[in-house]
Tab-separated table of C-alpha atoms in Angstrom:
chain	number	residue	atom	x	y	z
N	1	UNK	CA	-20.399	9.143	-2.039
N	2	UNK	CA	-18.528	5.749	-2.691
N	3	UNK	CA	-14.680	5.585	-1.289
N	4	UNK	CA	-11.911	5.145	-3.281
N	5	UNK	CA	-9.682	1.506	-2.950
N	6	UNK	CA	-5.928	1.804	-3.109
N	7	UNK	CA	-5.059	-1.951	-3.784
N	8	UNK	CA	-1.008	-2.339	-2.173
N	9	UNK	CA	0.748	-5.500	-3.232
N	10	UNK	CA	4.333	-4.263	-1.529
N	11	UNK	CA	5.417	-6.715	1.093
N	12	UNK	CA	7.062	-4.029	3.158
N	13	UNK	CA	4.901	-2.495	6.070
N	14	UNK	CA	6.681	0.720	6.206
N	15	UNK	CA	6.387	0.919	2.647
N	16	UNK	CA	2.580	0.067	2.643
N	17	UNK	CA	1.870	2.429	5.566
N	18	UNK	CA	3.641	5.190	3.773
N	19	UNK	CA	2.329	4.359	0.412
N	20	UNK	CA	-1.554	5.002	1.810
N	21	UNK	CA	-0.504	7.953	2.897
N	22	UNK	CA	1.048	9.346	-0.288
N	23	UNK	CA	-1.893	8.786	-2.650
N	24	UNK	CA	-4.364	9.860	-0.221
N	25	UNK	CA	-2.723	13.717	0.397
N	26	UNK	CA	-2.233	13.126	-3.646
N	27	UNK	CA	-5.391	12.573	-3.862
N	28	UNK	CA	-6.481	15.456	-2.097
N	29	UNK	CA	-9.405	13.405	-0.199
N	30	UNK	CA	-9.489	13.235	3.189
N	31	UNK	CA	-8.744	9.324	4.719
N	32	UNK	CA	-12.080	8.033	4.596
N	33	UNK	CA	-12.416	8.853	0.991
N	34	UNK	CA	-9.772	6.194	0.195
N	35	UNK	CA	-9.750	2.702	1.605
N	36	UNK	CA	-6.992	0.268	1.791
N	37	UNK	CA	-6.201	-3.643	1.246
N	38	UNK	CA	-3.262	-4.893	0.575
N	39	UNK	CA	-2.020	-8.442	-0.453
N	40	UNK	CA	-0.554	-10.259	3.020
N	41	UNK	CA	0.328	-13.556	3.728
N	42	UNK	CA	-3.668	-14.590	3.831
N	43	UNK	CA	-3.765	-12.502	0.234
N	44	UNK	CA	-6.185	-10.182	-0.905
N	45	UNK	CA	-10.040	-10.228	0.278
N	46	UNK	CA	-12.744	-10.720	-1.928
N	47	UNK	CA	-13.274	-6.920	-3.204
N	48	UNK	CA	-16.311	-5.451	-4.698
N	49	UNK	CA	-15.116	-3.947	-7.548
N	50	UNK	CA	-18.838	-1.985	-8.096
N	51	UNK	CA	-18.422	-0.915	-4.617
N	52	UNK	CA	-16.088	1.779	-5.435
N	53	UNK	CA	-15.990	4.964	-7.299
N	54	UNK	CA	-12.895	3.872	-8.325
N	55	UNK	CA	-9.578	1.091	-7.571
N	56	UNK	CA	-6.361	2.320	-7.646
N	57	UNK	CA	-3.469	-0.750	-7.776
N	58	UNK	CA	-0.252	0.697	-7.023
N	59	UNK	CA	3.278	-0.737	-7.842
N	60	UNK	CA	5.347	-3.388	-5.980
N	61	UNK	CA	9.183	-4.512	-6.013
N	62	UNK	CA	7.930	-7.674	-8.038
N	63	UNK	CA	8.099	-8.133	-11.338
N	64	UNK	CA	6.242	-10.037	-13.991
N	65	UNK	CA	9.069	-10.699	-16.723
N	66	UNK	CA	10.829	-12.734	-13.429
N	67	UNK	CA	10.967	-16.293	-14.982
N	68	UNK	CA	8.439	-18.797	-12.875
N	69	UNK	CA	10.977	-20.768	-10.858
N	70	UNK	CA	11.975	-17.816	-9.609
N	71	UNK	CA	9.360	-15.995	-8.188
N	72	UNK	CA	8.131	-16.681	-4.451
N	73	UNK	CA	5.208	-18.762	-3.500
N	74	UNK	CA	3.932	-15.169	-2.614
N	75	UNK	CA	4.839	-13.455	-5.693
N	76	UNK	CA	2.998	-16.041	-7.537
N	77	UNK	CA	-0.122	-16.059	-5.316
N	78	UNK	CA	-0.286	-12.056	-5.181
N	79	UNK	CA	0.265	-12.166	-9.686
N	80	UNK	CA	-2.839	-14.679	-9.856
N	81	UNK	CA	-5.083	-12.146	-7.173
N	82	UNK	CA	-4.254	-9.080	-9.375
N	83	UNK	CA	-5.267	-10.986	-12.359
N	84	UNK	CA	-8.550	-11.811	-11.179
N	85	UNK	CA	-8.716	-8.564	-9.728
N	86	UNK	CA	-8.084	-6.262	-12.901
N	87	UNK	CA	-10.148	-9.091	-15.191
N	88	UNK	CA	-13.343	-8.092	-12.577
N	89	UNK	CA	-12.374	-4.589	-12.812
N	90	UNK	CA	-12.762	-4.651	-16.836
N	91	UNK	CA	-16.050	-6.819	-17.206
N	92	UNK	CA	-17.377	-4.353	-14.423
N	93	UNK	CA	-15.910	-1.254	-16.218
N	94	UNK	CA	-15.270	0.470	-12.849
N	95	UNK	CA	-13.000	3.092	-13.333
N	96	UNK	CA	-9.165	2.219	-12.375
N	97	UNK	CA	-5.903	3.269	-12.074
N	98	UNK	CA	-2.514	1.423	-12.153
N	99	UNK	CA	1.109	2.115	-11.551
N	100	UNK	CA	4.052	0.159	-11.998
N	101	UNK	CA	3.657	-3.301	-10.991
N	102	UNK	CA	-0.088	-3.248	-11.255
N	103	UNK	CA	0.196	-1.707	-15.023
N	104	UNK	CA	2.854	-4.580	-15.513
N	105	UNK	CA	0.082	-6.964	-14.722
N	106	UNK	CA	-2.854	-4.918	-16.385
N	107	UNK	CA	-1.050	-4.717	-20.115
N	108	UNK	CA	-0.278	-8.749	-19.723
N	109	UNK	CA	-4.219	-8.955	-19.158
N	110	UNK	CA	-5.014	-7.167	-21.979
N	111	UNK	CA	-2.483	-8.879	-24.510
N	112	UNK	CA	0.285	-6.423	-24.305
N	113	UNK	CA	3.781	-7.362	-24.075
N	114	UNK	CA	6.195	-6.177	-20.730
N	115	UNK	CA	9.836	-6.668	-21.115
N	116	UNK	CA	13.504	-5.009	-19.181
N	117	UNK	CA	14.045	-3.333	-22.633
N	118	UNK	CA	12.851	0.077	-21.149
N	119	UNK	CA	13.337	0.089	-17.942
N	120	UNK	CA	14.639	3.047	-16.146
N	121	UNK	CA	17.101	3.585	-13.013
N	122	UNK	CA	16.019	5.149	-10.115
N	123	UNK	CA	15.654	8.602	-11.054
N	124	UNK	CA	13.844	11.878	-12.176
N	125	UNK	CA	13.022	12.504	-15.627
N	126	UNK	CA	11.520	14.407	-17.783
N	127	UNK	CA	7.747	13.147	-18.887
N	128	UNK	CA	6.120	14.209	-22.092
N	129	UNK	CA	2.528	14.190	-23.190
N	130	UNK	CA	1.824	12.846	-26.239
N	131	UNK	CA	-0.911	14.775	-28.364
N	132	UNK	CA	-3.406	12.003	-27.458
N	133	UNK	CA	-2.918	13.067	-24.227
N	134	UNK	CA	-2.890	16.525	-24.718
N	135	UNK	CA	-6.301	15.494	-25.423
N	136	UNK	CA	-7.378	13.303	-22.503
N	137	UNK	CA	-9.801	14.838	-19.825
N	138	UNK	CA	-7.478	13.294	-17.080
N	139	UNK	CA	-4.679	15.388	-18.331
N	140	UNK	CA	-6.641	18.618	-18.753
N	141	UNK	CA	-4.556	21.566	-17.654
N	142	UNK	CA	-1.090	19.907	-17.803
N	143	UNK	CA	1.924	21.187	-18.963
N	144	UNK	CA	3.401	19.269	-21.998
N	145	UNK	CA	6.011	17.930	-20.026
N	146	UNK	CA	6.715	17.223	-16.172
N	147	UNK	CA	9.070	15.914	-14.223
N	148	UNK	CA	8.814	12.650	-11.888
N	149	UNK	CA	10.688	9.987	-9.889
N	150	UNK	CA	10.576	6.755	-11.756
N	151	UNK	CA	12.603	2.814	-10.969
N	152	UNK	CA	11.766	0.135	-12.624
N	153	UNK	CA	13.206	-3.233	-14.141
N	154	UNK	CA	10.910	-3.779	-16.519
N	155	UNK	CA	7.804	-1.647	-18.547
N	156	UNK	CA	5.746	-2.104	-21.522
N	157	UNK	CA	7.060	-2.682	-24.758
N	158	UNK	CA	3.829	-3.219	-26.687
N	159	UNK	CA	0.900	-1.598	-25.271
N	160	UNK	CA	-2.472	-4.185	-25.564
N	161	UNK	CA	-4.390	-4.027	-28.694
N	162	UNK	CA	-6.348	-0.466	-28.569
N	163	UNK	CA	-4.962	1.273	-25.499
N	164	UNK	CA	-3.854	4.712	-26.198
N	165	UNK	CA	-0.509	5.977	-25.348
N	166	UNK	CA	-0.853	9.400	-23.247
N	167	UNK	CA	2.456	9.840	-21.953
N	168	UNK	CA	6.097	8.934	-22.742
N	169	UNK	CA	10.124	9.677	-21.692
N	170	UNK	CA	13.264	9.788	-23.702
N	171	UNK	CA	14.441	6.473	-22.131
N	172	UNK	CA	10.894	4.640	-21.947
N	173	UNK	CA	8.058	5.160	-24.605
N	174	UNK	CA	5.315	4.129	-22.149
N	175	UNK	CA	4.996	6.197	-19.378
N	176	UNK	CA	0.816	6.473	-19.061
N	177	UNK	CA	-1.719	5.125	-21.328
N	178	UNK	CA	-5.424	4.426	-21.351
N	179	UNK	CA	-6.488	0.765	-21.771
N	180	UNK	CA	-10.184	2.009	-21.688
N	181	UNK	CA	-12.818	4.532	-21.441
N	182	UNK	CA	-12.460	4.671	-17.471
N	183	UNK	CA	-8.815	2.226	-17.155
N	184	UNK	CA	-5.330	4.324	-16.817
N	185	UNK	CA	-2.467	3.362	-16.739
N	186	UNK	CA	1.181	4.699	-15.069
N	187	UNK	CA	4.351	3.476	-15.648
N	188	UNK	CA	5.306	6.033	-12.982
N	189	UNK	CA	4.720	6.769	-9.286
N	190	UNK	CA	2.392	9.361	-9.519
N	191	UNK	CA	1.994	9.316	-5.682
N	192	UNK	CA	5.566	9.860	-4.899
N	193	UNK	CA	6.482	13.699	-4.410
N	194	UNK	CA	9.364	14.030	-7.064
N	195	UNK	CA	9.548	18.303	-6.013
N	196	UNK	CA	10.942	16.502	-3.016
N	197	UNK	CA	13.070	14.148	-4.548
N	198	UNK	CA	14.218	16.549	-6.524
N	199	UNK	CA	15.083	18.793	-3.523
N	200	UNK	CA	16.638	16.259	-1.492
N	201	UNK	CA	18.949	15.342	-4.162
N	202	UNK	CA	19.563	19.035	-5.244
N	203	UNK	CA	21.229	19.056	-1.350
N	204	UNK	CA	23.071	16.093	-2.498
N	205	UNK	CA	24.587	17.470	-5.306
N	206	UNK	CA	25.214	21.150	-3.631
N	207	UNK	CA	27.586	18.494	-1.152
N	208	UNK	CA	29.568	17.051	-4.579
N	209	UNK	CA	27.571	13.290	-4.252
N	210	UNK	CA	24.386	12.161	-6.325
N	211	UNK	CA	22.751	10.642	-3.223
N	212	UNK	CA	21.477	7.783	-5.577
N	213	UNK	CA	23.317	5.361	-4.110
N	214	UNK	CA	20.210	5.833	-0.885
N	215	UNK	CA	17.416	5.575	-3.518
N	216	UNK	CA	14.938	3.670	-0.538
N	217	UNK	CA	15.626	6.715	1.647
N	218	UNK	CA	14.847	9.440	-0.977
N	219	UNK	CA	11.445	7.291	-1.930
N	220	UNK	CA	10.382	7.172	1.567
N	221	UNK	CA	10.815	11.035	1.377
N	222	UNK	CA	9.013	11.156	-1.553
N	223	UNK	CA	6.209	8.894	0.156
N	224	UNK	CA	6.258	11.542	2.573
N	225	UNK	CA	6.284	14.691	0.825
N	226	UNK	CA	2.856	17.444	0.777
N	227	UNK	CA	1.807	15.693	-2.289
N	228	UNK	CA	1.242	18.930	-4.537
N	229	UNK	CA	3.210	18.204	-7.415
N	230	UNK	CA	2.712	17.588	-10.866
N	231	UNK	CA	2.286	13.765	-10.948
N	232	UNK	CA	0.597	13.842	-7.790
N	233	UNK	CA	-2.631	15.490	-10.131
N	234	UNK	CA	-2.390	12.067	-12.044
N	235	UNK	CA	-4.165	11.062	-8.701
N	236	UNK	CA	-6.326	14.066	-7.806
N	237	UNK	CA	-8.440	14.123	-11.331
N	238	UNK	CA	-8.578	10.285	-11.385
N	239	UNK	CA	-10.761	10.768	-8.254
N	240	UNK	CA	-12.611	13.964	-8.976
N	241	UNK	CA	-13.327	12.525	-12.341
N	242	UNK	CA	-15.188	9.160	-11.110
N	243	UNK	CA	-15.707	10.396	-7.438
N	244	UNK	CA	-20.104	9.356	-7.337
């Protein structure tokens, strides 16, 4: 059986360490069913994007509404791989699936417009399915709403001409949609472990604070979590869908 690829464009080793280890207990694969690359200061490797049951290209801190004199040398260099990446992974058609940063990049691709207009605060909120994704195979068996962490700056605005919206929130309309037969896409960290979030800042609340204000903290926890919850089987049917 081919191995999964988790693609990691976050400049932060703890946060790329951590970040493996999230999707793979989401996943629900054991570590040498998902492989790793990430972009570094030598960028990404050449990648065979047939060589996979399936790519997974998970979110990052940067941004791609940040005007072009602004963004690093590496910024620039890791927007460019991802490109070239996701345009490879759509001639091939190998199955994929993109969060944050890497959907960011995916719906510019495909003609779709990201802007700050929706983006969210670090938080938990509610996620609804729409009915097309009531509908969708990857979302058999989920309730019609869930709750996750999401953070993020910027998000779609106009999804690319014939993707199909599968998921939404009251404060962002885009929260997962399908760009193609076998291409997904998440607005959200489906990796991160929002029952522990959740949890954690439950505690903080019980003690009269939000605990917001130590957001990095609460992801890491999230990062580190058991990896069962709802979200989290955004991950696990992506790969026992396509696993071959």
């Amino acid at each position: 059986m081919r191995p999964f690829l988790l693609v990691s464009t976050r400049p932060e080793d703890e946060a790329i360490e951590a970040e493996y280890r999230s999707f793979q207990r989401a996943s629900g694969r054991s570590p040498d069913a998902l492989e790793q690359v990430r972009s570094d200061m030598l960028g990404l490797p050449e990648i065979d994007v047939q060589a996979y049951s399936g790519i997974i290209v998970a979110g990052s801190p940067y941004g791609t509404t940040t005007p072009e004199d602004r963004k690093s040398p590496t910024q620039k260099r890791t927007e460019q791989e991802l490109t070239r990446l996701l345009a490879e992974i759509v001639a091939a058609g190998a199955p994929c699936l993109t969060t944050g940063y890497g959907t960011e990049v995916a719906t510019v691709l495909r003609g779709g417009v990201v802007t700050t207009k929706w983006a969210e605060l670090p938080s938990i909120v509610e996620i609804e399915l729409t009915p097309e994704g009531r509908e969708d195979p990857l979302l058999a068996d989920f309730p019609p709403s869930f709750h996750t962490y999401v953070g993020h700056h910027e998000a779609v605005e106009a999804p690319p001409e014939g993707a199909v919206v599968l998921a939404r929130s009251m404060t962002c309309p885009v929260q997962m949609m399908r760009l193609g037969p076998t291409f997904y896409a998440t607005q959200f960290n489906p990796e991160l472990d929002s029952d522990a979030i959740r949890s954690r800042l439950s505690t903080y609340a019980d003690a009269g604070y939000s605990g917001t204000d130590d957001m990095d903290s609460l992801v890491l926890l999230g990062r580190d979590g058991p990896g069962g919850h709802q979200a989290g089987v955004v991950v696990r049917h992506f790969v026992d869908m396509f696993a071959h």
